[in-house]
Amino acid sequence: MSPETLLEPTLVDPTPNLNPNQPFDRDSFNSYVMNTYGRFPIAIAKGLGCLLWDTSGKQYLDFVAGIATCTLGHAHPALIEVVSQQIQKLHHVSNLYYIPEQGELAKWIVDHSCADKVFFCNSGAEANEAAIKLVRKYAHTVLDFLEQPVILTAHASFHGRTLATITATGQPKYQKDFEPLMPGFAYIPYNDIEAVENAIADLDEGNRRVAAIMLEPLQGEGGVRPGDIEYFQRLRQICDENNILLVFDEVQVGVGRTGKLWGYENLGVEPDIFTSAKGLAGGIPIGAMMCRKFCDVFEPGSHASTFGGNPFACASALTVLQTIERDHLLENVQQRGEQLRSRLRVIASQYPHLFVDVRGWGLINGMEINSESELVSSTIVNAALAEGLLIAPAGPKVLRFVPPLIVSETEVDEAMDKLEAAIAKVV
C-alpha cells in the first residue's frame, strides 16, 4: 500500500469543524495556562494526514508532526480504529496486574530490535530517567563501583526536562536557574573519539569511574547532527573494553524516523540500553526504555510508573509499529528523505551566503544558517507559517523538517515551494 492511499477511504470529514463566530481567545488562554512555551501565533483545530487547520480555517502542511511525534500523521484510520476500540474495552488498570497489550508491545519491540527487555513509561524524559537509574544500579550492584558512577553525555545534546535529564543535557541554557544539578555527569564533544578516551582516563581514579556513555545517534535539538559511523563503532569497542554501558537516546530518531526502524541501525552498532518515546504511539503519550538481558538489574521496587504501559497507550503503539511494517513506510521515509534533502540543497545553493549545510537521515533533516548571518531560524519559521508550512527550529541557526512518515512526493514538493517563497520574502 502506498502512503498516498493510506487515508483512503478516510474515516473523518477532512474539513475542519470551525465556528467563525467564536474565534480563539489567546488572551484567555494566557490567563490560565502557565507561560512555559514561546508559542507561534496560531491555534490548531483539526488535522488529517499531513494537513492541519487552525481555528480561522487556514490550512497548513505539517512538517513538524508534533515535534517528530505524529508518525502516521493526523486522524490515521488505523489509529482511529484502535483507540476507539480500546477506550471502549479498557484504558487503564495500573501495573499491579498483568496487561496483555503491554506484553504484546514488548514482544514486538524485542523481536524487532537488539533489546531483550522493555520498561514502559509516559515520555522521553521518563525513559531517559529510567535508563539513568538502570545504569547507576548496574554500576553499584554488578560493577561494584565505590561511590560515584559517572555518565558521559555530549555537548549540544538534549535528554529531557527533569532534573536528572537536564543535567544529562549538555546545553547550559536548559540548566540555567535549576541548580543544584544532579551529580554524576560529565560532558564530551559529539563525534570526538579522543575526547571520550581522555574523559575515561581522567575519571578513572578515586571513587569516580565512567559507568555509561549516553548519546543520541543523531542530535536533534542540538542542530540535527548525525553521528559519525566510525566514531560510534570505535565507541562500541571502547565500551566493551572498559565495561562501560553504551546508552542511546532514540526519543526523536527512533520508530522509523531515520528510514530505519531504530536510529542505531544507521551506525552499524547496537547499544546496551536505548530509549524511545515521541513517535512510538503516533502522538499518544508513551515512553520506553529497552535493554540487553545482561544489564537488566531492575527488580520489584527498583522503578515504577503508574500510567506506564497502560492498555490504551500500548495498543496505540503496537498499531503504529505494525502499520509501519505492513505499509512499508520505511521505504517511503528513505525516498521522501532523499527528495527533501535534494530540494533543500537546491534552495541552499540559491543563497550561498545564507545557508551552509543540509544534513539528516530519512525524515529528520536540518538546514543550517550561516553563523555570521543576522538571520535566525525563527524568522524563516514564521515566514513559512505565513505561507502555510509548519517547520520548527533546532536552535537559533538550524531549520528542522520532520513531517509524518506518510508524507507523499507531492507534499514534499509543495512544502519546498512554500519554503522557497518564505525565504525569498525574508531575504
Short mmCIF file of C-alpha atoms in Angstrom, two decimals:
data_model
loop_
_atom_site.label_atom_id
_atom_site.label_comp_id
_atom_site.label_asym_id
_atom_site.label_seq_id
_atom_site.Cartn_x
_atom_site.Cartn_y
_atom_site.Cartn_z
CA MET A 1 0.00 0.00 0.00
CA SER A 2 1.46 3.37 -0.96
CA PRO A 3 1.46 6.25 1.54
CA GLU A 4 -0.90 8.21 -0.73
CA THR A 5 -3.60 5.57 -0.27
CA LEU A 6 -3.28 5.23 3.49
CA LEU A 7 -6.00 7.80 4.09
CA GLU A 8 -8.50 6.35 1.59
CA PRO A 9 -11.24 5.91 2.49
CA THR A 10 -10.95 8.43 5.28
CA LEU A 11 -12.84 7.88 8.50
CA VAL A 12 -13.24 11.58 9.18
CA ASP A 13 -14.51 14.65 7.37
CA PRO A 14 -11.35 16.39 6.11
CA THR A 15 -12.80 19.88 6.54
CA PRO A 16 -12.41 21.48 9.94
CA ASN A 17 -15.43 21.94 12.18
CA LEU A 18 -14.94 25.60 12.95
CA ASN A 19 -17.24 28.32 14.15
CA PRO A 20 -16.06 31.69 12.79
CA ASN A 21 -18.35 33.41 15.27
CA GLN A 22 -16.30 32.02 18.15
CA PRO A 23 -12.64 32.88 17.37
CA PHE A 24 -9.88 31.54 19.55
CA ASP A 25 -9.25 33.79 22.56
CA ARG A 26 -5.48 33.92 23.05
CA ASP A 27 -5.70 36.32 25.99
CA SER A 28 -7.99 33.97 27.87
CA PHE A 29 -5.63 31.06 27.16
CA ASN A 30 -2.66 33.01 28.50
CA SER A 31 -4.63 33.96 31.62
CA TYR A 32 -4.91 30.35 32.73
CA VAL A 33 -2.01 28.41 31.16
CA MET A 34 1.49 28.82 32.56
CA ASN A 35 3.86 30.70 30.25
CA THR A 36 6.39 27.93 29.61
CA TYR A 37 6.37 27.97 25.79
CA GLY A 38 7.17 30.58 23.17
CA ARG A 39 4.14 29.66 21.07
CA PHE A 40 3.68 30.61 17.43
CA PRO A 41 0.57 32.77 16.90
CA ILE A 42 -1.88 30.12 15.65
CA ALA A 43 -4.25 27.70 17.36
CA ILE A 44 -4.63 24.29 15.71
CA ALA A 45 -8.18 22.96 15.43
CA LYS A 46 -8.05 19.84 13.25
CA GLY A 47 -5.77 17.61 11.20
CA LEU A 48 -5.84 14.96 8.50
CA GLY A 49 -2.80 13.17 7.15
CA CYS A 50 -0.08 15.79 6.72
CA LEU A 51 -2.52 18.69 6.83
CA LEU A 52 -3.60 20.88 9.75
CA TRP A 53 -6.16 23.66 10.04
CA ASP A 54 -6.12 26.49 12.54
CA THR A 55 -9.15 27.97 14.27
CA SER A 56 -9.59 30.52 11.49
CA GLY A 57 -9.80 27.77 8.88
CA LYS A 58 -6.35 28.32 7.34
CA GLN A 59 -4.67 25.13 6.07
CA TYR A 60 -1.04 24.17 6.74
CA LEU A 61 1.32 21.47 5.54
CA ASP A 62 2.67 19.91 8.73
CA PHE A 63 6.43 19.34 8.64
CA VAL A 64 6.69 19.41 12.44
CA ALA A 65 4.44 16.41 13.22
CA GLY A 66 4.13 17.33 16.87
CA ILE A 67 7.96 17.54 17.00
CA ALA A 68 8.67 14.22 15.25
CA THR A 69 5.79 12.54 17.08
CA CYS A 70 2.79 12.11 14.75
CA THR A 71 4.31 9.14 12.95
CA LEU A 72 1.19 8.33 10.92
CA GLY A 73 0.10 11.93 10.56
CA HIS A 74 -3.27 13.09 11.83
CA ALA A 75 -6.54 11.12 12.01
CA HIS A 76 -4.99 7.99 10.53
CA PRO A 77 -7.66 5.28 10.08
CA ALA A 78 -5.62 2.56 11.81
CA LEU A 79 -5.05 4.71 14.89
CA ILE A 80 -8.65 5.93 14.96
CA GLU A 81 -9.87 2.34 14.91
CA VAL A 82 -7.62 1.05 17.68
CA VAL A 83 -8.11 3.96 20.09
CA SER A 84 -11.87 3.82 19.56
CA GLN A 85 -11.97 0.10 20.29
CA GLN A 86 -9.52 0.18 23.19
CA ILE A 87 -11.20 3.04 25.07
CA GLN A 88 -14.44 1.06 24.99
CA LYS A 89 -12.70 -2.05 26.30
CA LEU A 90 -10.07 -0.99 28.85
CA HIS A 91 -7.80 2.01 29.07
CA HIS A 92 -6.00 1.77 32.45
CA VAL A 93 -5.58 -0.63 35.36
CA SER A 94 -2.01 0.04 36.66
CA ASN A 95 0.97 -2.29 36.73
CA LEU A 96 -0.32 -4.08 39.81
CA TYR A 97 -1.70 -6.52 37.24
CA TYR A 98 -0.56 -8.15 34.00
CA ILE A 99 -1.53 -6.09 30.95
CA PRO A 100 -1.79 -8.23 27.78
CA GLU A 101 -1.37 -5.24 25.44
CA GLN A 102 1.86 -4.32 27.21
CA GLY A 103 3.22 -7.81 26.75
CA GLU A 104 2.35 -7.79 23.03
CA LEU A 105 4.05 -4.45 22.50
CA ALA A 106 7.17 -5.50 24.42
CA LYS A 107 7.41 -8.71 22.38
CA TRP A 108 7.14 -6.77 19.10
CA ILE A 109 9.92 -4.39 20.16
CA VAL A 110 12.19 -7.23 21.32
CA ASP A 111 11.53 -9.20 18.12
CA HIS A 112 12.44 -6.13 16.03
CA SER A 113 15.46 -4.77 17.93
CA CYS A 114 18.60 -5.70 19.84
CA ALA A 115 16.72 -5.46 23.15
CA ASP A 116 15.78 -8.31 25.47
CA LYS A 117 13.60 -6.45 27.98
CA VAL A 118 11.38 -3.34 27.96
CA PHE A 119 10.22 -0.90 30.66
CA PHE A 120 7.27 1.37 29.80
CA CYS A 121 6.63 4.91 30.99
CA ASN A 122 4.97 8.06 29.59
CA SER A 123 7.58 10.26 27.91
CA GLY A 124 11.10 10.57 26.61
CA ALA A 125 12.36 12.26 29.75
CA GLU A 126 10.95 9.42 31.86
CA ALA A 127 12.51 6.83 29.55
CA ASN A 128 15.89 8.52 29.91
CA GLU A 129 15.41 8.76 33.70
CA ALA A 130 14.81 5.00 33.71
CA ALA A 131 17.99 4.47 31.70
CA ILE A 132 20.00 6.64 34.12
CA LYS A 133 18.65 4.72 37.11
CA LEU A 134 19.39 1.39 35.43
CA VAL A 135 22.98 2.49 34.74
CA ARG A 136 23.51 3.53 38.36
CA LYS A 137 22.01 0.34 39.77
CA TYR A 138 24.14 -1.74 37.38
CA ALA A 139 27.25 0.17 38.41
CA HIS A 140 26.60 -0.33 42.12
CA THR A 141 25.39 -3.94 42.02
CA VAL A 142 27.35 -5.51 39.15
CA LEU A 143 30.47 -3.39 38.67
CA ASP A 144 30.70 -2.67 42.42
CA PHE A 145 31.87 0.91 41.98
CA LEU A 146 32.98 2.65 45.15
CA GLU A 147 30.62 5.61 45.32
CA GLN A 148 30.18 7.71 42.19
CA PRO A 149 29.46 6.16 38.79
CA VAL A 150 29.67 8.80 36.05
CA ILE A 151 27.65 9.01 32.83
CA LEU A 152 29.29 10.80 29.90
CA THR A 153 26.95 12.79 27.65
CA ALA A 154 27.62 15.12 24.74
CA HIS A 155 27.72 18.87 24.38
CA ALA A 156 24.63 20.12 22.48
CA SER A 157 22.67 17.02 23.50
CA PHE A 158 19.08 17.01 24.72
CA HIS A 159 17.71 14.31 27.02
CA GLY A 160 14.67 15.83 28.72
CA ARG A 161 13.36 18.37 31.23
CA THR A 162 13.55 16.56 34.59
CA LEU A 163 16.40 17.48 36.93
CA ALA A 164 18.42 14.40 36.01
CA THR A 165 17.80 14.70 32.27
CA ILE A 166 18.56 18.43 32.06
CA THR A 167 21.79 17.62 33.87
CA ALA A 168 22.44 14.95 31.26
CA THR A 169 21.62 17.53 28.59
CA GLY A 170 24.84 19.23 27.53
CA GLN A 171 23.30 22.67 26.98
CA PRO A 172 23.63 25.26 29.79
CA LYS A 173 20.57 27.20 28.57
CA TYR A 174 18.32 24.36 29.75
CA GLN A 175 20.06 24.16 33.13
CA LYS A 176 20.02 27.86 34.00
CA ASP A 177 18.30 28.65 37.32
CA PHE A 178 17.73 24.98 38.18
CA GLU A 179 20.88 24.42 40.23
CA PRO A 180 21.98 22.45 42.11
CA LEU A 181 22.12 19.94 39.27
CA MET A 182 22.36 16.20 39.73
CA PRO A 183 25.86 14.80 40.33
CA GLY A 184 27.33 12.01 38.26
CA PHE A 185 27.53 13.52 34.76
CA ALA A 186 30.41 14.78 32.61
CA TYR A 187 30.36 16.19 29.09
CA ILE A 188 32.30 15.47 25.90
CA PRO A 189 32.22 16.87 22.36
CA TYR A 190 29.98 14.91 19.98
CA ASN A 191 31.72 12.76 17.34
CA ASP A 192 35.14 13.20 19.03
CA ILE A 193 36.64 9.84 20.00
CA GLU A 194 39.82 11.32 21.52
CA ALA A 195 37.66 13.31 23.94
CA VAL A 196 35.96 10.08 25.02
CA GLU A 197 39.27 8.35 25.69
CA ASN A 198 40.59 11.35 27.63
CA ALA A 199 37.44 11.61 29.74
CA ILE A 200 37.55 7.92 30.66
CA ALA A 201 41.22 8.21 31.66
CA ASP A 202 40.64 11.40 33.69
CA LEU A 203 37.64 9.99 35.57
CA ASP A 204 39.04 6.52 36.21
CA GLU A 205 40.52 7.35 39.58
CA GLY A 206 39.49 7.52 43.20
CA ASN A 207 35.82 6.84 43.79
CA ARG A 208 34.68 8.04 40.36
CA ARG A 209 34.54 5.98 37.19
CA VAL A 210 32.67 6.11 33.87
CA ALA A 211 29.75 3.68 34.04
CA ALA A 212 27.99 4.64 30.79
CA ILE A 213 28.15 6.83 27.72
CA MET A 214 24.73 8.23 26.78
CA LEU A 215 24.35 9.72 23.30
CA GLU A 216 21.82 10.44 20.57
CA PRO A 217 22.59 8.60 17.29
CA LEU A 218 21.67 11.92 15.69
CA GLN A 219 21.45 15.08 17.77
CA GLY A 220 18.01 16.58 17.20
CA GLU A 221 17.67 19.67 19.40
CA GLY A 222 21.41 20.17 19.03
CA GLY A 223 21.03 21.08 15.35
CA VAL A 224 20.14 17.83 13.53
CA ARG A 225 23.70 16.48 13.60
CA PRO A 226 24.12 12.81 12.59
CA GLY A 227 26.61 10.62 14.37
CA ASP A 228 29.75 9.53 12.50
CA ILE A 229 29.78 5.80 11.79
CA GLU A 230 33.49 5.41 12.56
CA TYR A 231 33.09 7.30 15.84
CA PHE A 232 30.23 5.12 17.08
CA GLN A 233 31.89 1.88 16.02
CA ARG A 234 35.06 2.80 17.93
CA LEU A 235 32.89 3.91 20.84
CA ARG A 236 31.30 0.46 20.97
CA GLN A 237 34.78 -1.10 21.18
CA ILE A 238 35.84 1.27 23.96
CA CYS A 239 32.73 0.45 25.97
CA ASP A 240 33.31 -3.28 25.58
CA GLU A 241 36.96 -2.98 26.60
CA ASN A 242 36.19 -0.93 29.71
CA ASN A 243 32.93 -2.48 30.98
CA ILE A 244 31.05 0.71 30.12
CA LEU A 245 27.38 0.64 29.12
CA LEU A 246 26.50 2.26 25.79
CA VAL A 247 23.16 4.07 26.01
CA PHE A 248 21.34 5.58 23.03
CA ASP A 249 18.64 8.21 23.40
CA GLU A 250 16.33 7.45 20.46
CA VAL A 251 13.41 9.53 21.68
CA GLN A 252 13.43 11.62 18.49
CA VAL A 253 15.19 9.38 15.96
CA GLY A 254 13.57 6.01 16.70
CA VAL A 255 10.45 4.35 15.25
CA GLY A 256 11.25 4.78 11.57
CA ARG A 257 12.11 8.47 11.62
CA THR A 258 15.56 7.92 10.05
CA GLY A 259 14.43 5.44 7.39
CA LYS A 260 15.40 2.54 9.64
CA LEU A 261 13.25 1.31 12.50
CA TRP A 262 15.86 2.34 15.08
CA GLY A 263 18.46 5.08 14.81
CA TYR A 264 21.33 2.82 15.85
CA GLU A 265 20.85 0.81 12.64
CA ASN A 266 22.35 3.75 10.73
CA LEU A 267 25.60 3.37 12.68
CA GLY A 268 26.30 -0.35 12.45
CA VAL A 269 26.41 -0.79 16.24
CA GLU A 270 24.00 -1.97 18.91
CA PRO A 271 23.57 -0.23 22.27
CA ASP A 272 23.19 -1.93 25.62
CA ILE A 273 20.30 0.36 26.54
CA PHE A 274 18.16 2.60 24.36
CA THR A 275 15.09 4.76 24.83
CA SER A 276 12.06 5.66 22.75
CA ALA A 277 9.01 7.90 23.08
CA LYS A 278 7.79 10.63 20.69
CA GLY A 279 6.78 8.64 17.60
CA LEU A 280 6.22 5.33 19.37
CA ALA A 281 2.44 5.69 19.64
CA GLY A 282 1.99 8.35 16.99
CA GLY A 283 1.01 11.08 19.45
CA ILE A 284 -0.49 9.05 22.28
CA PRO A 285 1.82 9.58 25.31
CA ILE A 286 4.17 6.66 25.88
CA GLY A 287 7.85 6.12 26.61
CA ALA A 288 10.00 3.01 26.69
CA MET A 289 13.44 2.02 27.95
CA MET A 290 14.92 -1.10 26.35
CA CYS A 291 17.97 -3.05 27.49
CA ARG A 292 20.03 -6.17 26.90
CA LYS A 293 19.49 -9.05 29.29
CA PHE A 294 22.90 -8.78 30.99
CA CYS A 295 22.18 -5.27 32.33
CA ASP A 296 18.57 -5.87 33.37
CA VAL A 297 19.15 -5.37 37.10
CA PHE A 298 15.77 -3.85 37.95
CA GLU A 299 13.63 -5.80 40.39
CA PRO A 300 10.25 -5.13 42.07
CA GLY A 301 10.54 -1.77 43.80
CA SER A 302 13.52 -0.52 41.73
CA HIS A 303 11.41 1.61 39.43
CA ALA A 304 7.77 2.12 38.52
CA SER A 305 5.23 4.19 36.61
CA THR A 306 1.51 4.46 37.36
CA PHE A 307 0.46 5.22 33.79
CA GLY A 308 3.37 3.50 32.07
CA GLY A 309 2.41 0.75 29.65
CA ASN A 310 -1.34 1.06 30.13
CA PRO A 311 -3.62 -0.80 27.67
CA PHE A 312 -4.61 2.35 25.76
CA ALA A 313 -1.07 3.59 25.05
CA CYS A 314 0.29 0.11 24.31
CA ALA A 315 -2.48 -0.79 21.87
CA SER A 316 -1.84 2.50 20.07
CA ALA A 317 1.92 1.95 19.91
CA LEU A 318 1.56 -1.60 18.64
CA THR A 319 -0.75 -0.36 15.87
CA VAL A 320 1.76 2.34 14.86
CA LEU A 321 4.61 -0.18 14.67
CA GLN A 322 2.54 -2.76 12.79
CA THR A 323 1.39 -0.09 10.32
CA ILE A 324 4.97 0.99 9.66
CA GLU A 325 5.83 -2.64 8.90
CA ARG A 326 2.68 -3.56 6.95
CA ASP A 327 2.62 -0.45 4.76
CA HIS A 328 6.39 -0.44 4.10
CA LEU A 329 6.70 3.09 5.45
CA LEU A 330 10.46 2.81 5.93
CA GLU A 331 10.82 2.77 2.14
CA ASN A 332 8.71 5.91 1.93
CA VAL A 333 10.84 7.60 4.61
CA GLN A 334 14.02 6.83 2.68
CA GLN A 335 12.62 8.05 -0.64
CA ARG A 336 10.96 11.18 0.69
CA GLY A 337 14.05 11.96 2.77
CA GLU A 338 16.26 11.88 -0.32
CA GLN A 339 13.74 14.05 -2.17
CA LEU A 340 13.56 16.53 0.71
CA ARG A 341 17.34 16.88 1.09
CA SER A 342 17.74 17.27 -2.66
CA ARG A 343 15.25 20.15 -2.75
CA LEU A 344 16.79 21.75 0.35
CA ARG A 345 20.23 21.65 -1.26
CA VAL A 346 18.87 23.35 -4.37
CA ILE A 347 17.33 26.09 -2.23
CA ALA A 348 20.55 26.45 -0.22
CA SER A 349 22.57 26.80 -3.43
CA GLN A 350 20.45 29.81 -4.38
CA TYR A 351 21.56 31.57 -1.18
CA PRO A 352 25.19 30.50 -0.64
CA HIS A 353 25.81 33.43 1.71
CA LEU A 354 22.87 32.37 3.89
CA PHE A 355 22.91 28.56 4.17
CA VAL A 356 25.98 26.47 4.94
CA ASP A 357 24.72 22.89 5.27
CA VAL A 358 21.84 20.47 4.68
CA ARG A 359 22.01 17.23 6.67
CA GLY A 360 19.96 14.44 8.17
CA TRP A 361 18.68 10.89 7.91
CA GLY A 362 15.36 9.83 6.48
CA LEU A 363 12.71 12.34 7.56
CA ILE A 364 14.68 14.20 10.20
CA ASN A 365 16.59 16.90 8.37
CA GLY A 366 18.25 20.20 9.16
CA MET A 367 19.18 23.26 7.12
CA GLU A 368 21.89 25.34 8.78
CA ILE A 369 22.04 29.12 8.52
CA ASN A 370 25.43 30.84 8.30
CA SER A 371 26.54 31.77 11.81
CA GLU A 372 27.72 35.15 10.50
CA SER A 373 24.26 36.00 9.18
CA GLU A 374 21.93 38.10 11.32
CA LEU A 375 19.05 35.87 10.22
CA VAL A 376 17.81 33.37 12.81
CA SER A 377 15.79 30.22 12.28
CA SER A 378 12.63 31.57 13.92
CA THR A 379 12.40 34.33 11.30
CA ILE A 380 12.16 31.77 8.50
CA VAL A 381 9.84 29.57 10.57
CA ASN A 382 7.43 32.49 10.92
CA ALA A 383 7.69 33.32 7.23
CA ALA A 384 6.92 29.69 6.34
CA LEU A 385 3.96 29.80 8.71
CA ALA A 386 2.53 32.68 6.70
CA GLU A 387 2.92 30.58 3.55
CA GLY A 388 1.01 27.67 5.11
CA LEU A 389 4.00 25.50 6.04
CA LEU A 390 4.86 24.38 9.57
CA ILE A 391 8.55 23.77 10.29
CA ALA A 392 10.48 24.04 13.55
CA PRO A 393 13.80 25.48 14.66
CA ALA A 394 16.55 23.26 16.08
CA GLY A 395 18.45 26.01 17.80
CA PRO A 396 18.83 29.60 16.57
CA LYS A 397 20.61 28.70 13.33
CA VAL A 398 19.02 25.45 12.10
CA LEU A 399 15.67 24.76 10.44
CA ARG A 400 14.23 21.32 11.22
CA PHE A 401 11.99 19.27 8.90
CA VAL A 402 10.24 16.26 10.48
CA PRO A 403 6.98 15.53 8.60
CA PRO A 404 4.82 12.46 9.28
CA LEU A 405 6.27 9.26 7.85
CA ILE A 406 3.31 9.02 5.44
CA VAL A 407 4.23 12.26 3.65
CA SER A 408 3.85 11.99 -0.13
CA GLU A 409 6.09 13.07 -3.01
CA THR A 410 3.59 15.78 -3.92
CA GLU A 411 3.51 17.11 -0.36
CA VAL A 412 7.30 17.32 -0.14
CA ASP A 413 7.39 19.34 -3.36
CA GLU A 414 4.58 21.58 -2.16
CA ALA A 415 6.36 22.16 1.14
CA MET A 416 9.58 23.11 -0.60
CA ASP A 417 7.73 25.53 -2.87
CA LYS A 418 6.30 27.20 0.22
CA LEU A 419 9.73 27.29 1.86
CA GLU A 420 11.25 28.91 -1.22
CA ALA A 421 8.56 31.58 -1.17
CA ALA A 422 9.09 32.21 2.54
CA ILE A 423 12.86 32.56 2.21
CA ALA A 424 12.53 34.86 -0.80
CA LYS A 425 10.32 37.20 1.24
CA VAL A 426 12.66 37.18 4.22
CA VAL A 427 15.79 37.80 2.17
#
